[in-house]
C-alpha cells in the first residue's frame, strides 16, 4: 500500500456531489493494448515495449508484459490507500481530476481494496463519470476468513460487493491481502478464475518480516501476480522476491515506491542531480519511479496521490528512457549521500498530510 506524496499544501477543492451514470453498462476488462513496438534499451535494462502515444502525448508510453499471458500494461499505475477514501459530503472534485490526468497520461492500472474505506466506491464513481470503466485494469484484494475452515461465504460477499462498488462484472487481478488466510483463499481464487470472475490471481504484502513467506508462495510457481514493497530506499525484494518472480513468470506490482511520502520529505529543498536528465526525469517523483520500474522483474508501480499536480508528475514517469544497471547504482549512491537516508524508515509516514476518510491511522 502507498499513499500520496507530500510536495506541499494542496488547496481544498469546492464541495460537489458525484453521481453514477446509470446509462453505462458494467462490463469486464477488454482486450489489451493492441499496438505495441519494441523499445530499445541497454542490455542491462528491463526488456520493455511501448505503445503508440495518444494525440496529447509527445513520446511513447513504457509498457511491460504480464509474463504468463504477454498482455501489455503501462508500468505506472495508481494506488488508492488513504487517498481515495473520501467520506460522503467531503470535497472530492480533486480526485476526479486525479483520475482524469491518470487516464490522459496513459495510465490504466488501479489498485484498491475493500479495506481502504470508501476507495472502491470512489474509483467506481469516477471511472463511470469519466467513461473509462471498461478500459481500466483493476487489481483488487480480498481479506476473508469465514465462519469455519474452508468457508467461502465471506469471500463471496467481498467479491460481489467489490464488483458492485467498482461497476465491474469481472476483476482483472484479485490478490490475497497481506497473506490473510492464504491457504484457504488461493484455491477459491483459482476457482473464480476458471469461472471468469477474475482474470489473474496473486498475493500481496508490504511489511518486510513477511517477505520470506511471500517469496515462498511465489516459488511454488502458480501465481500470476505478487504485490510487494520496493523502492530506491527499501531494496530487500531484490534478494529473493524479484528473482523468484522472474524465474516463475510472476508479474510484480510495487507498492510504497515513495515510502509513504517520506522520500519527498528527505529531498525537500534538494535539486535533482544533473544526471537525472539522462533518463528524462523532470522531478523527484519520476526519479523514484523510474528506479523502480527499471528493474527487469517489476511490471508496474502503483503510487497513490490525492493531488492532481502530483499525478501529472507521477504519470510522467511513463515516458522517456529508463536507467540501466550503472545508472541505477548511481541513483542509489546519490540518495545515500543525502543526510537522513539511512534513517528513513524511522521517519513519520505521510509527513505533512492529513486524511479524513473512513480509515484512521494510529
Tab-separated table of N, CA, C and O in Angstrom, residues 266-327:
chain	number	residue	atom	x	y	z
A	266	UNK	N	12.603	13.691	2.579
A	266	UNK	CA	14.055	13.586	2.618
A	266	UNK	C	14.719	14.560	1.652
A	266	UNK	O	15.732	15.187	1.982
A	267	UNK	N	14.160	14.694	0.455
A	267	UNK	CA	14.805	15.507	-0.582
A	267	UNK	C	14.227	16.921	-0.662
A	267	UNK	O	14.526	17.658	-1.609
A	268	UNK	N	13.429	17.302	0.321
A	268	UNK	CA	12.843	18.642	0.313
A	268	UNK	C	13.954	19.696	0.239
A	268	UNK	O	14.897	19.680	1.025
A	269	UNK	N	13.849	20.575	-0.736
A	269	UNK	CA	14.851	21.612	-0.911
A	269	UNK	C	16.063	21.190	-1.713
A	269	UNK	O	16.927	22.007	-2.017
A	270	UNK	N	16.133	19.897	-2.067
A	270	UNK	CA	17.263	19.370	-2.834
A	270	UNK	C	16.953	19.443	-4.334
A	270	UNK	O	15.839	19.139	-4.765
A	271	UNK	N	17.923	19.840	-5.125
A	271	UNK	CA	17.776	19.843	-6.571
A	271	UNK	C	18.036	18.436	-7.120
A	271	UNK	O	18.840	17.688	-6.581
A	272	UNK	N	17.342	18.107	-8.196
A	272	UNK	CA	17.646	16.849	-8.873
A	272	UNK	C	19.093	16.863	-9.350
A	272	UNK	O	19.591	17.900	-9.794
A	273	UNK	N	19.785	15.741	-9.267
A	273	UNK	CA	21.154	15.699	-9.810
A	273	UNK	C	21.121	15.899	-11.319
A	273	UNK	O	20.155	15.535	-11.997
A	274	UNK	N	22.175	16.461	-11.861
A	274	UNK	CA	22.236	16.731	-13.296
A	274	UNK	C	22.044	15.468	-14.132
A	274	UNK	O	21.435	15.511	-15.208
A	275	UNK	N	22.535	14.333	-13.641
A	275	UNK	CA	22.448	13.109	-14.442
A	275	UNK	C	21.014	12.605	-14.593
A	275	UNK	O	20.736	11.737	-15.430
A	276	UNK	N	20.077	13.137	-13.801
A	276	UNK	CA	18.685	12.718	-13.922
A	276	UNK	C	18.114	13.066	-15.289
A	276	UNK	O	17.180	12.420	-15.772
A	277	UNK	N	18.701	14.077	-15.929
A	277	UNK	CA	18.234	14.462	-17.264
A	277	UNK	C	18.488	13.353	-18.279
A	277	UNK	O	17.788	13.257	-19.295
A	278	UNK	N	19.490	12.543	-18.033
A	278	UNK	CA	19.839	11.473	-18.973
A	278	UNK	C	18.727	10.438	-19.109
A	278	UNK	O	18.644	9.728	-20.107
A	279	UNK	N	17.864	10.333	-18.092
A	279	UNK	CA	16.745	9.396	-18.149
A	279	UNK	C	15.416	10.148	-18.152
A	279	UNK	O	14.366	9.584	-17.836
A	280	UNK	N	15.453	11.424	-18.515
A	280	UNK	CA	14.236	12.194	-18.705
A	280	UNK	C	13.465	12.532	-17.454
A	280	UNK	O	12.254	12.785	-17.511
A	281	UNK	N	14.119	12.567	-16.298
A	281	UNK	CA	13.435	12.895	-15.046
A	281	UNK	C	13.295	14.406	-14.903
A	281	UNK	O	14.295	15.134	-14.930
A	282	UNK	N	12.078	14.861	-14.722
A	282	UNK	CA	11.809	16.276	-14.530
A	282	UNK	C	11.535	16.625	-13.074
A	282	UNK	O	11.445	17.794	-12.717
A	283	UNK	N	11.382	15.627	-12.220
A	283	UNK	CA	11.069	15.853	-10.808
A	283	UNK	C	11.457	14.617	-10.010
A	283	UNK	O	11.803	13.570	-10.578
A	284	UNK	N	11.386	14.750	-8.695
A	284	UNK	CA	11.793	13.641	-7.832
A	284	UNK	C	10.871	12.430	-7.969
A	284	UNK	O	11.307	11.284	-7.854
A	285	UNK	N	9.584	12.668	-8.187
A	285	UNK	CA	8.658	11.534	-8.334
A	285	UNK	C	9.109	10.626	-9.468
A	285	UNK	O	9.140	9.393	-9.331
A	286	UNK	N	9.476	11.209	-10.593
A	286	UNK	CA	9.921	10.410	-11.731
A	286	UNK	C	11.265	9.739	-11.448
A	286	UNK	O	11.513	8.614	-11.898
A	287	UNK	N	12.118	10.397	-10.705
A	287	UNK	CA	13.402	9.808	-10.302
A	287	UNK	C	13.162	8.525	-9.502
A	287	UNK	O	13.745	7.469	-9.790
A	288	UNK	N	12.280	8.612	-8.505
A	288	UNK	CA	11.999	7.451	-7.655
A	288	UNK	C	11.283	6.345	-8.445
A	288	UNK	O	11.582	5.155	-8.276
A	289	UNK	N	10.335	6.729	-9.287
A	289	UNK	CA	9.555	5.726	-10.008
A	289	UNK	C	10.358	5.038	-11.108
A	289	UNK	O	10.214	3.827	-11.325
A	290	UNK	N	11.194	5.793	-11.802
A	290	UNK	CA	11.976	5.168	-12.869
A	290	UNK	C	12.992	4.182	-12.314
A	290	UNK	O	13.308	3.179	-12.962
A	291	UNK	N	13.483	4.436	-11.106
A	291	UNK	CA	14.344	3.438	-10.483
A	291	UNK	C	13.574	2.130	-10.304
A	291	UNK	O	14.080	1.040	-10.614
A	292	UNK	N	12.350	2.210	-9.804
A	292	UNK	CA	11.555	1.021	-9.519
A	292	UNK	C	11.205	0.255	-10.789
A	292	UNK	O	11.432	-0.957	-10.894
A	293	UNK	N	10.645	0.939	-11.776
A	293	UNK	CA	10.147	0.216	-12.958
A	293	UNK	C	11.266	-0.233	-13.887
A	293	UNK	O	11.024	-1.038	-14.792
A	294	UNK	N	12.487	0.264	-13.665
A	294	UNK	CA	13.599	-0.193	-14.493
A	294	UNK	C	14.121	-1.562	-14.085
A	294	UNK	O	14.890	-2.182	-14.824
A	295	UNK	N	13.721	-2.055	-12.917
A	295	UNK	CA	14.139	-3.408	-12.555
A	295	UNK	C	13.458	-4.397	-13.496
A	295	UNK	O	12.235	-4.335	-13.700
A	296	UNK	N	14.199	-5.320	-14.089
A	296	UNK	CA	13.610	-6.228	-15.085
A	296	UNK	C	12.422	-7.025	-14.591
A	296	UNK	O	11.548	-7.384	-15.389
A	297	UNK	N	12.359	-7.328	-13.292
A	297	UNK	CA	11.267	-8.160	-12.784
A	297	UNK	C	10.014	-7.362	-12.458
A	297	UNK	O	8.936	-7.942	-12.290
A	298	UNK	N	10.123	-6.051	-12.355
A	298	UNK	CA	8.985	-5.214	-11.964
A	298	UNK	C	8.094	-4.962	-13.173
A	298	UNK	O	8.565	-4.557	-14.236
A	299	UNK	N	6.801	-5.198	-12.996
A	299	UNK	CA	5.834	-4.989	-14.066
A	299	UNK	C	5.186	-3.616	-13.991
A	299	UNK	O	5.020	-2.940	-14.999
A	300	UNK	N	4.822	-3.180	-12.780
A	300	UNK	CA	4.098	-1.913	-12.636
A	300	UNK	C	4.239	-1.393	-11.216
A	300	UNK	O	4.143	-2.157	-10.256
A	301	UNK	N	4.473	-0.088	-11.072
A	301	UNK	CA	4.481	0.577	-9.766
A	301	UNK	C	3.148	1.281	-9.570
A	301	UNK	O	2.571	1.810	-10.522
A	302	UNK	N	2.653	1.308	-8.327
A	302	UNK	CA	1.317	1.851	-8.065
A	302	UNK	C	1.350	2.940	-6.989
A	302	UNK	O	0.777	2.793	-5.917
A	303	UNK	N	2.007	4.073	-7.262
A	303	UNK	CA	1.993	5.178	-6.301
A	303	UNK	C	0.593	5.766	-6.191
A	303	UNK	O	-0.202	5.681	-7.132
A	304	UNK	N	0.301	6.355	-5.049
A	304	UNK	CA	-1.012	6.969	-4.835
A	304	UNK	C	-0.850	8.452	-4.539
A	304	UNK	O	0.152	8.871	-3.953
A	305	UNK	N	-1.830	9.221	-4.935
A	305	UNK	CA	-1.838	10.641	-4.614
A	305	UNK	C	-3.255	11.167	-4.675
A	305	UNK	O	-4.104	10.626	-5.397
A	306	UNK	N	-3.530	12.228	-3.925
A	306	UNK	CA	-4.821	12.915	-3.994
A	306	UNK	C	-4.671	14.285	-4.641
A	306	UNK	O	-5.616	15.060	-4.675
A	307	UNK	N	-3.486	14.579	-5.158
A	307	UNK	CA	-3.177	15.881	-5.732
A	307	UNK	C	-3.019	15.757	-7.247
A	307	UNK	O	-2.138	15.035	-7.716
A	308	UNK	N	-3.843	16.449	-8.035
A	308	UNK	CA	-3.732	16.349	-9.493
A	308	UNK	C	-2.350	16.691	-10.035
A	308	UNK	O	-1.869	16.046	-10.972
A	309	UNK	N	-1.694	17.713	-9.460
A	309	UNK	CA	-0.369	18.090	-9.943
A	309	UNK	C	0.633	16.971	-9.707
A	309	UNK	O	1.506	16.702	-10.532
A	310	UNK	N	0.500	16.298	-8.588
A	310	UNK	CA	1.393	15.187	-8.295
A	310	UNK	C	1.124	14.003	-9.212
A	310	UNK	O	2.043	13.274	-9.594
A	311	UNK	N	-0.154	13.804	-9.577
A	311	UNK	CA	-0.457	12.750	-10.541
A	311	UNK	C	0.218	13.035	-11.875
A	311	UNK	O	0.767	12.130	-12.521
A	312	UNK	N	0.221	14.301	-12.300
A	312	UNK	CA	0.886	14.648	-13.551
A	312	UNK	C	2.376	14.315	-13.475
A	312	UNK	O	2.971	13.843	-14.450
A	313	UNK	N	2.982	14.562	-12.313
A	313	UNK	CA	4.390	14.220	-12.139
A	313	UNK	C	4.582	12.706	-12.199
A	313	UNK	O	5.481	12.201	-12.885
A	314	UNK	N	3.742	11.975	-11.471
A	314	UNK	CA	3.876	10.521	-11.425
A	314	UNK	C	3.735	9.894	-12.810
A	314	UNK	O	4.559	9.073	-13.225
A	315	UNK	N	2.686	10.270	-13.526
A	315	UNK	CA	2.400	9.619	-14.798
A	315	UNK	C	3.432	10.004	-15.845
A	315	UNK	O	3.602	9.302	-16.860
A	316	UNK	N	4.164	11.068	-15.600
A	316	UNK	CA	5.246	11.439	-16.496
A	316	UNK	C	6.365	10.414	-16.544
A	316	UNK	O	7.143	10.376	-17.509
A	317	UNK	N	6.454	9.569	-15.516
A	317	UNK	CA	7.473	8.517	-15.497
A	317	UNK	C	7.185	7.425	-16.516
A	317	UNK	O	8.021	6.544	-16.731
A	318	UNK	N	6.016	7.482	-17.161
A	318	UNK	CA	5.670	6.508	-18.195
A	318	UNK	C	6.408	6.757	-19.499
A	318	UNK	O	6.298	5.958	-20.430
A	319	UNK	N	7.122	7.872	-19.582
A	319	UNK	CA	7.770	8.212	-20.840
A	319	UNK	C	9.256	8.455	-20.635
A	319	UNK	O	9.699	8.773	-19.543
A	320	UNK	N	9.993	8.321	-21.713
A	320	UNK	CA	11.423	8.586	-21.670
A	320	UNK	C	12.235	7.336	-21.397
A	320	UNK	O	11.714	6.229	-21.253
A	321	UNK	N	13.539	7.531	-21.284
A	321	UNK	CA	14.457	6.412	-21.066
A	321	UNK	C	14.378	5.903	-19.639
A	321	UNK	O	13.976	6.628	-18.725
A	322	UNK	N	14.777	4.649	-19.475
A	322	UNK	CA	14.891	4.057	-18.143
A	322	UNK	C	16.368	3.858	-17.812
A	322	UNK	O	17.198	3.630	-18.698
A	323	UNK	N	16.716	3.937	-16.533
A	323	UNK	CA	18.119	3.746	-16.152
A	323	UNK	C	18.583	2.312	-16.368
A	323	UNK	O	17.832	1.368	-16.138
A	324	UNK	N	19.834	2.170	-16.795
A	324	UNK	CA	20.429	0.845	-16.871
A	324	UNK	C	21.057	0.530	-15.514
A	324	UNK	O	20.889	1.273	-14.542
A	325	UNK	N	21.774	-0.578	-15.436
A	325	UNK	CA	22.310	-1.021	-14.149
A	325	UNK	C	23.270	0.005	-13.554
A	325	UNK	O	23.226	0.307	-12.355
A	326	UNK	N	24.120	0.571	-14.383
A	326	UNK	CA	25.077	1.553	-13.879
A	326	UNK	C	24.370	2.806	-13.376
A	326	UNK	O	24.725	3.364	-12.334
A	327	UNK	N	23.360	3.250	-14.117
A	327	UNK	CA	22.622	4.429	-13.699
A	327	UNK	C	21.854	4.163	-12.406
A	327	UNK	O	21.775	5.029	-11.523
